[in-house]
Structure formats: C-alpha cells, structure tokens
Amino acid sequence: MNKLLWLCGIIAFAVISCSEGNRGSVKGKDALRAYDSVLIGRDPGFSRHLTDVYWMLYKNGIVTKCTQSVFVSDDGKDTVTTVRFNDDSARRVQELVDDMFVKGTVKDVVAVKDNNHCSDMGGLYIYIYYPGKTVRYEYDWGRTGVKYSSEFNELMKLIEVF
C-alpha cells in the first residue's frame, strides 16, 4: 500500500513537471487565438478630454478604434464612433500586442532610473480578455524615470497615444 502511494506520487509529479503552463504553451500563430480580445485605452489623468479613445483587438484579426463622447447627445443617439482597420498598421498592432503581452518575447519597459512621480499626467491601460480570466497592464505617464522599449513606443505611435 505504501509503495503504491509513492508510485502514484512519483507519476503525478512527473506529469506535472513535464506539462507546460498556459502562457508557455502558446506558439506562433496560435498566440492571437489564445485571447478573446484586447482593450487598450487612455487614462486622461486630471486633464479630461471631450472624447475617450480606445482600441479593441479581436482574435479574428479585426482592429477597431472607438471614439466616445464624454457627454450624452441631446437627441439620445449613440455617441460612440467605431472605425475598423484592416491595413498593415492593424496587423502590426496585433503583432506588437502578441509579442509584448501574450508571448512575452518583447519587453515593454527597458529600464527604470528612479521612482519620481507626477500623478496628473494620465496613463494607459491594457486589458487582455482570456476565456475565464482578464489580465490588466497599467502604465503611468507620470513615472519620469521609465525608459520604454522601441517596440512599446512603436505601439504607442500606431494607436496614437504619443
């Protein structure tokens, strides 16, 4: 009985040790199918704009830019304008999000020199919706000592944050 228990324990340990985690098992083209959608939005900080702009990336390759008025329209119509992108920039946004946040093969932050902080500069938030869970990344533009990677800066230019 004791030997059987040890044998079951060794088999269970071997199975667990040889299996990959969810993030590590995502390979190549399957990486974009691993998540349902990605929401990228800006936090305005203390300076509020008249519109909120956010981007939605879907697992089928569709990339949309949504602009929503902060104020409700007088006639009750929807204040969200959605523009769909199917060009090279949309594919590049998908690639960068995949590399940085899904596969983890590209860094977003290269260096942090100090922890100086200004709280009113706003920031960026990224929600990645997986089946059954949500992962959130947050960037605070008030952190003055942070150096971002060239890929992260390219993503910010493509989604018109900088």
PDB file of C-alpha atoms in Angstrom:
ATOM      1  CA  MET A   1       0.000   0.000   0.000  1.00  0.00           C
ATOM      2  CA  ASN A   2       2.804   2.404   0.924  1.00  0.00           C
ATOM      3  CA  LYS A   3       4.728   1.570  -2.293  1.00  0.00           C
ATOM      4  CA  LEU A   4       1.583   2.187  -4.362  1.00  0.00           C
ATOM      5  CA  LEU A   5       1.130   5.599  -2.759  1.00  0.00           C
ATOM      6  CA  TRP A   6       4.763   6.518  -3.520  1.00  0.00           C
ATOM      7  CA  LEU A   7       4.386   5.287  -7.108  1.00  0.00           C
ATOM      8  CA  CYS A   8       1.242   7.409  -7.622  1.00  0.00           C
ATOM      9  CA  GLY A   9       3.052  10.427  -6.177  1.00  0.00           C
ATOM     10  CA  ILE A  10       6.028   9.983  -8.493  1.00  0.00           C
ATOM     11  CA  ILE A  11       3.762   9.606 -11.540  1.00  0.00           C
ATOM     12  CA  ALA A  12       1.769  12.716 -10.566  1.00  0.00           C
ATOM     13  CA  PHE A  13       4.992  14.691 -10.067  1.00  0.00           C
ATOM     14  CA  ALA A  14       6.312  13.579 -13.468  1.00  0.00           C
ATOM     15  CA  VAL A  15       3.089  14.559 -15.230  1.00  0.00           C
ATOM     16  CA  ILE A  16       3.015  17.984 -13.578  1.00  0.00           C
ATOM     17  CA  SER A  17       6.726  18.598 -14.203  1.00  0.00           C
ATOM     18  CA  CYS A  18       6.523  17.738 -17.895  1.00  0.00           C
ATOM     19  CA  SER A  19       3.460  19.834 -18.696  1.00  0.00           C
ATOM     20  CA  GLU A  20       3.749  23.455 -19.758  1.00  0.00           C
ATOM     21  CA  GLY A  21       1.827  26.331 -18.244  1.00  0.00           C
ATOM     22  CA  ASN A  22      -0.829  28.197 -20.241  1.00  0.00           C
ATOM     23  CA  ARG A  23       1.414  31.121 -21.208  1.00  0.00           C
ATOM     24  CA  GLY A  24       4.322  28.895 -22.212  1.00  0.00           C
ATOM     25  CA  SER A  25       2.197  26.691 -24.436  1.00  0.00           C
ATOM     26  CA  VAL A  26       1.218  29.487 -26.826  1.00  0.00           C
ATOM     27  CA  LYS A  27       3.200  29.092 -30.040  1.00  0.00           C
ATOM     28  CA  GLY A  28       3.375  31.102 -33.246  1.00  0.00           C
ATOM     29  CA  LYS A  29       0.084  31.744 -34.993  1.00  0.00           C
ATOM     30  CA  ASP A  30      -1.897  30.273 -32.096  1.00  0.00           C
ATOM     31  CA  ALA A  31      -0.898  33.200 -29.872  1.00  0.00           C
ATOM     32  CA  LEU A  32      -3.525  35.505 -31.350  1.00  0.00           C
ATOM     33  CA  ARG A  33      -6.196  32.858 -30.806  1.00  0.00           C
ATOM     34  CA  ALA A  34      -5.267  32.448 -27.136  1.00  0.00           C
ATOM     35  CA  TYR A  35      -7.227  35.516 -26.084  1.00  0.00           C
ATOM     36  CA  ASP A  36     -10.723  36.659 -26.959  1.00  0.00           C
ATOM     37  CA  SER A  37      -9.999  40.372 -27.235  1.00  0.00           C
ATOM     38  CA  VAL A  38      -7.743  43.178 -26.064  1.00  0.00           C
ATOM     39  CA  LEU A  39      -8.845  46.624 -24.906  1.00  0.00           C
ATOM     40  CA  ILE A  40      -6.285  49.438 -24.990  1.00  0.00           C
ATOM     41  CA  GLY A  41      -7.371  52.757 -23.542  1.00  0.00           C
ATOM     42  CA  ARG A  42      -6.013  56.007 -22.180  1.00  0.00           C
ATOM     43  CA  ASP A  43      -6.436  57.328 -18.676  1.00  0.00           C
ATOM     44  CA  PRO A  44      -6.659  61.125 -19.051  1.00  0.00           C
ATOM     45  CA  GLY A  45      -5.384  61.957 -15.569  1.00  0.00           C
ATOM     46  CA  PHE A  46      -6.566  65.311 -14.244  1.00  0.00           C
ATOM     47  CA  SER A  47      -6.987  66.812 -17.710  1.00  0.00           C
ATOM     48  CA  ARG A  48     -10.243  65.496 -19.136  1.00  0.00           C
ATOM     49  CA  HIS A  49     -10.786  65.482 -22.907  1.00  0.00           C
ATOM     50  CA  LEU A  50     -14.179  65.770 -24.590  1.00  0.00           C
ATOM     51  CA  THR A  51     -13.793  62.297 -26.060  1.00  0.00           C
ATOM     52  CA  ASP A  52     -12.426  58.981 -24.862  1.00  0.00           C
ATOM     53  CA  VAL A  53     -10.473  56.942 -27.397  1.00  0.00           C
ATOM     54  CA  TYR A  54      -9.857  53.235 -27.018  1.00  0.00           C
ATOM     55  CA  TRP A  55      -8.785  50.390 -29.262  1.00  0.00           C
ATOM     56  CA  MET A  56     -10.241  46.882 -29.473  1.00  0.00           C
ATOM     57  CA  LEU A  57      -8.289  43.976 -30.935  1.00  0.00           C
ATOM     58  CA  TYR A  58     -10.186  40.766 -31.607  1.00  0.00           C
ATOM     59  CA  LYS A  59      -8.856  37.260 -32.058  1.00  0.00           C
ATOM     60  CA  ASN A  60     -10.114  37.127 -35.654  1.00  0.00           C
ATOM     61  CA  GLY A  61      -7.692  39.952 -36.557  1.00  0.00           C
ATOM     62  CA  ILE A  62     -10.147  42.843 -36.501  1.00  0.00           C
ATOM     63  CA  VAL A  63      -8.767  46.061 -35.009  1.00  0.00           C
ATOM     64  CA  THR A  64     -11.120  48.932 -34.218  1.00  0.00           C
ATOM     65  CA  LYS A  65     -10.617  52.439 -32.903  1.00  0.00           C
ATOM     66  CA  CYS A  66     -13.569  53.656 -30.861  1.00  0.00           C
ATOM     67  CA  THR A  67     -14.195  57.298 -30.047  1.00  0.00           C
ATOM     68  CA  GLN A  68     -16.823  58.036 -27.412  1.00  0.00           C
ATOM     69  CA  SER A  69     -18.101  61.456 -26.422  1.00  0.00           C
ATOM     70  CA  VAL A  70     -17.885  62.161 -22.707  1.00  0.00           C
ATOM     71  CA  PHE A  71     -21.226  63.954 -22.870  1.00  0.00           C
ATOM     72  CA  VAL A  72     -24.535  62.349 -23.816  1.00  0.00           C
ATOM     73  CA  SER A  73     -26.021  63.676 -27.050  1.00  0.00           C
ATOM     74  CA  ASP A  74     -29.137  65.839 -26.845  1.00  0.00           C
ATOM     75  CA  ASP A  75     -31.110  63.600 -29.196  1.00  0.00           C
ATOM     76  CA  GLY A  76     -30.209  60.374 -27.331  1.00  0.00           C
ATOM     77  CA  LYS A  77     -28.208  58.901 -30.189  1.00  0.00           C
ATOM     78  CA  ASP A  78     -25.172  56.724 -29.592  1.00  0.00           C
ATOM     79  CA  THR A  79     -22.034  58.771 -29.045  1.00  0.00           C
ATOM     80  CA  VAL A  80     -19.575  56.009 -29.975  1.00  0.00           C
ATOM     81  CA  THR A  81     -17.876  56.148 -33.362  1.00  0.00           C
ATOM     82  CA  THR A  82     -16.103  52.963 -34.420  1.00  0.00           C
ATOM     83  CA  VAL A  83     -13.549  52.774 -37.221  1.00  0.00           C
ATOM     84  CA  ARG A  84     -12.328  49.374 -38.384  1.00  0.00           C
ATOM     85  CA  PHE A  85      -8.747  48.936 -39.602  1.00  0.00           C
ATOM     86  CA  ASN A  86      -7.570  46.169 -41.924  1.00  0.00           C
ATOM     87  CA  ASP A  87      -4.305  47.649 -43.111  1.00  0.00           C
ATOM     88  CA  ASP A  88      -0.658  46.964 -42.302  1.00  0.00           C
ATOM     89  CA  SER A  89      -0.777  49.146 -39.173  1.00  0.00           C
ATOM     90  CA  ALA A  90      -3.596  46.997 -37.733  1.00  0.00           C
ATOM     91  CA  ARG A  91      -1.567  43.842 -38.328  1.00  0.00           C
ATOM     92  CA  ARG A  92       1.478  45.467 -36.733  1.00  0.00           C
ATOM     93  CA  VAL A  93      -0.567  46.448 -33.653  1.00  0.00           C
ATOM     94  CA  GLN A  94      -1.698  42.818 -33.371  1.00  0.00           C
ATOM     95  CA  GLU A  95       1.912  41.600 -33.679  1.00  0.00           C
ATOM     96  CA  LEU A  96       3.211  44.015 -31.042  1.00  0.00           C
ATOM     97  CA  VAL A  97       0.456  43.166 -28.544  1.00  0.00           C
ATOM     98  CA  ASP A  98       1.066  39.476 -29.190  1.00  0.00           C
ATOM     99  CA  ASP A  99       4.830  39.787 -28.690  1.00  0.00           C
ATOM    100  CA  MET A 100       4.696  42.012 -25.597  1.00  0.00           C
ATOM    101  CA  PHE A 101       1.682  40.816 -23.665  1.00  0.00           C
ATOM    102  CA  VAL A 102       0.815  37.290 -24.833  1.00  0.00           C
ATOM    103  CA  LYS A 103       4.102  35.576 -25.689  1.00  0.00           C
ATOM    104  CA  GLY A 104       6.323  37.880 -23.634  1.00  0.00           C
ATOM    105  CA  THR A 105       9.126  37.808 -26.229  1.00  0.00           C
ATOM    106  CA  VAL A 106       9.497  41.619 -26.353  1.00  0.00           C
ATOM    107  CA  LYS A 107       9.953  43.902 -23.358  1.00  0.00           C
ATOM    108  CA  ASP A 108       7.752  46.902 -22.753  1.00  0.00           C
ATOM    109  CA  VAL A 109       9.960  48.613 -20.134  1.00  0.00           C
ATOM    110  CA  VAL A 110      13.705  48.618 -20.741  1.00  0.00           C
ATOM    111  CA  ALA A 111      14.937  50.495 -17.651  1.00  0.00           C
ATOM    112  CA  VAL A 112      13.726  52.331 -14.563  1.00  0.00           C
ATOM    113  CA  LYS A 113      16.130  55.048 -13.392  1.00  0.00           C
ATOM    114  CA  ASP A 114      14.152  56.475 -10.478  1.00  0.00           C
ATOM    115  CA  ASN A 115      10.710  56.472  -8.942  1.00  0.00           C
ATOM    116  CA  ASN A 116       9.783  60.132  -9.405  1.00  0.00           C
ATOM    117  CA  HIS A 117       6.071  60.502  -9.917  1.00  0.00           C
ATOM    118  CA  CYS A 118       3.622  63.136 -11.110  1.00  0.00           C
ATOM    119  CA  SER A 119       0.050  61.954 -10.594  1.00  0.00           C
ATOM    120  CA  ASP A 120      -1.829  64.179 -13.047  1.00  0.00           C
ATOM    121  CA  MET A 121      -0.310  63.036 -16.340  1.00  0.00           C
ATOM    122  CA  GLY A 122      -2.649  60.138 -17.039  1.00  0.00           C
ATOM    123  CA  GLY A 123      -1.627  56.805 -18.410  1.00  0.00           C
ATOM    124  CA  LEU A 124      -2.538  53.765 -20.423  1.00  0.00           C
ATOM    125  CA  TYR A 125      -4.378  50.576 -19.554  1.00  0.00           C
ATOM    126  CA  ILE A 126      -4.463  47.301 -21.445  1.00  0.00           C
ATOM    127  CA  TYR A 127      -6.983  44.559 -20.691  1.00  0.00           C
ATOM    128  CA  ILE A 128      -6.401  41.142 -22.239  1.00  0.00           C
ATOM    129  CA  TYR A 129      -9.536  39.011 -22.055  1.00  0.00           C
ATOM    130  CA  TYR A 130      -8.800  35.290 -21.968  1.00  0.00           C
ATOM    131  CA  PRO A 131     -11.557  32.694 -21.614  1.00  0.00           C
ATOM    132  CA  GLY A 132     -12.332  32.756 -17.891  1.00  0.00           C
ATOM    133  CA  LYS A 133      -9.859  35.471 -16.847  1.00  0.00           C
ATOM    134  CA  THR A 134      -8.703  39.015 -17.522  1.00  0.00           C
ATOM    135  CA  VAL A 135      -5.140  40.321 -17.351  1.00  0.00           C
ATOM    136  CA  ARG A 136      -4.570  44.065 -16.852  1.00  0.00           C
ATOM    137  CA  TYR A 137      -1.445  46.078 -17.613  1.00  0.00           C
ATOM    138  CA  GLU A 138      -1.164  49.693 -16.467  1.00  0.00           C
ATOM    139  CA  TYR A 139       1.291  52.407 -17.443  1.00  0.00           C
ATOM    140  CA  ASP A 140       1.520  55.715 -15.610  1.00  0.00           C
ATOM    141  CA  TRP A 141       2.952  58.522 -17.749  1.00  0.00           C
ATOM    142  CA  GLY A 142       3.886  60.394 -14.545  1.00  0.00           C
ATOM    143  CA  ARG A 143       6.761  57.987 -13.846  1.00  0.00           C
ATOM    144  CA  THR A 144       9.559  60.113 -15.258  1.00  0.00           C
ATOM    145  CA  GLY A 145      12.425  57.655 -14.813  1.00  0.00           C
ATOM    146  CA  VAL A 146      10.989  54.890 -17.010  1.00  0.00           C
ATOM    147  CA  LYS A 147      12.539  54.070 -20.376  1.00  0.00           C
ATOM    148  CA  TYR A 148      10.203  52.184 -22.720  1.00  0.00           C
ATOM    149  CA  SER A 149      11.336  49.815 -25.468  1.00  0.00           C
ATOM    150  CA  SER A 150      11.302  50.820 -29.122  1.00  0.00           C
ATOM    151  CA  GLU A 151       8.523  48.266 -29.745  1.00  0.00           C
ATOM    152  CA  PHE A 152       6.381  49.789 -26.982  1.00  0.00           C
ATOM    153  CA  ASN A 153       6.957  53.283 -28.396  1.00  0.00           C
ATOM    154  CA  GLU A 154       6.017  51.998 -31.857  1.00  0.00           C
ATOM    155  CA  LEU A 155       2.773  50.580 -30.454  1.00  0.00           C
ATOM    156  CA  MET A 156       2.000  53.935 -28.801  1.00  0.00           C
ATOM    157  CA  LYS A 157       2.554  55.762 -32.118  1.00  0.00           C
ATOM    158  CA  LEU A 158       0.365  53.297 -34.010  1.00  0.00           C
ATOM    159  CA  ILE A 159      -2.540  53.737 -31.592  1.00  0.00           C
ATOM    160  CA  GLU A 160      -1.914  57.496 -31.481  1.00  0.00           C
ATOM    161  CA  VAL A 161      -1.094  57.765 -27.783  1.00  0.00           C
ATOM    162  CA  PHE A 162       2.096  59.785 -28.321  1.00  0.00           C
TER     163      PHE A 162
END
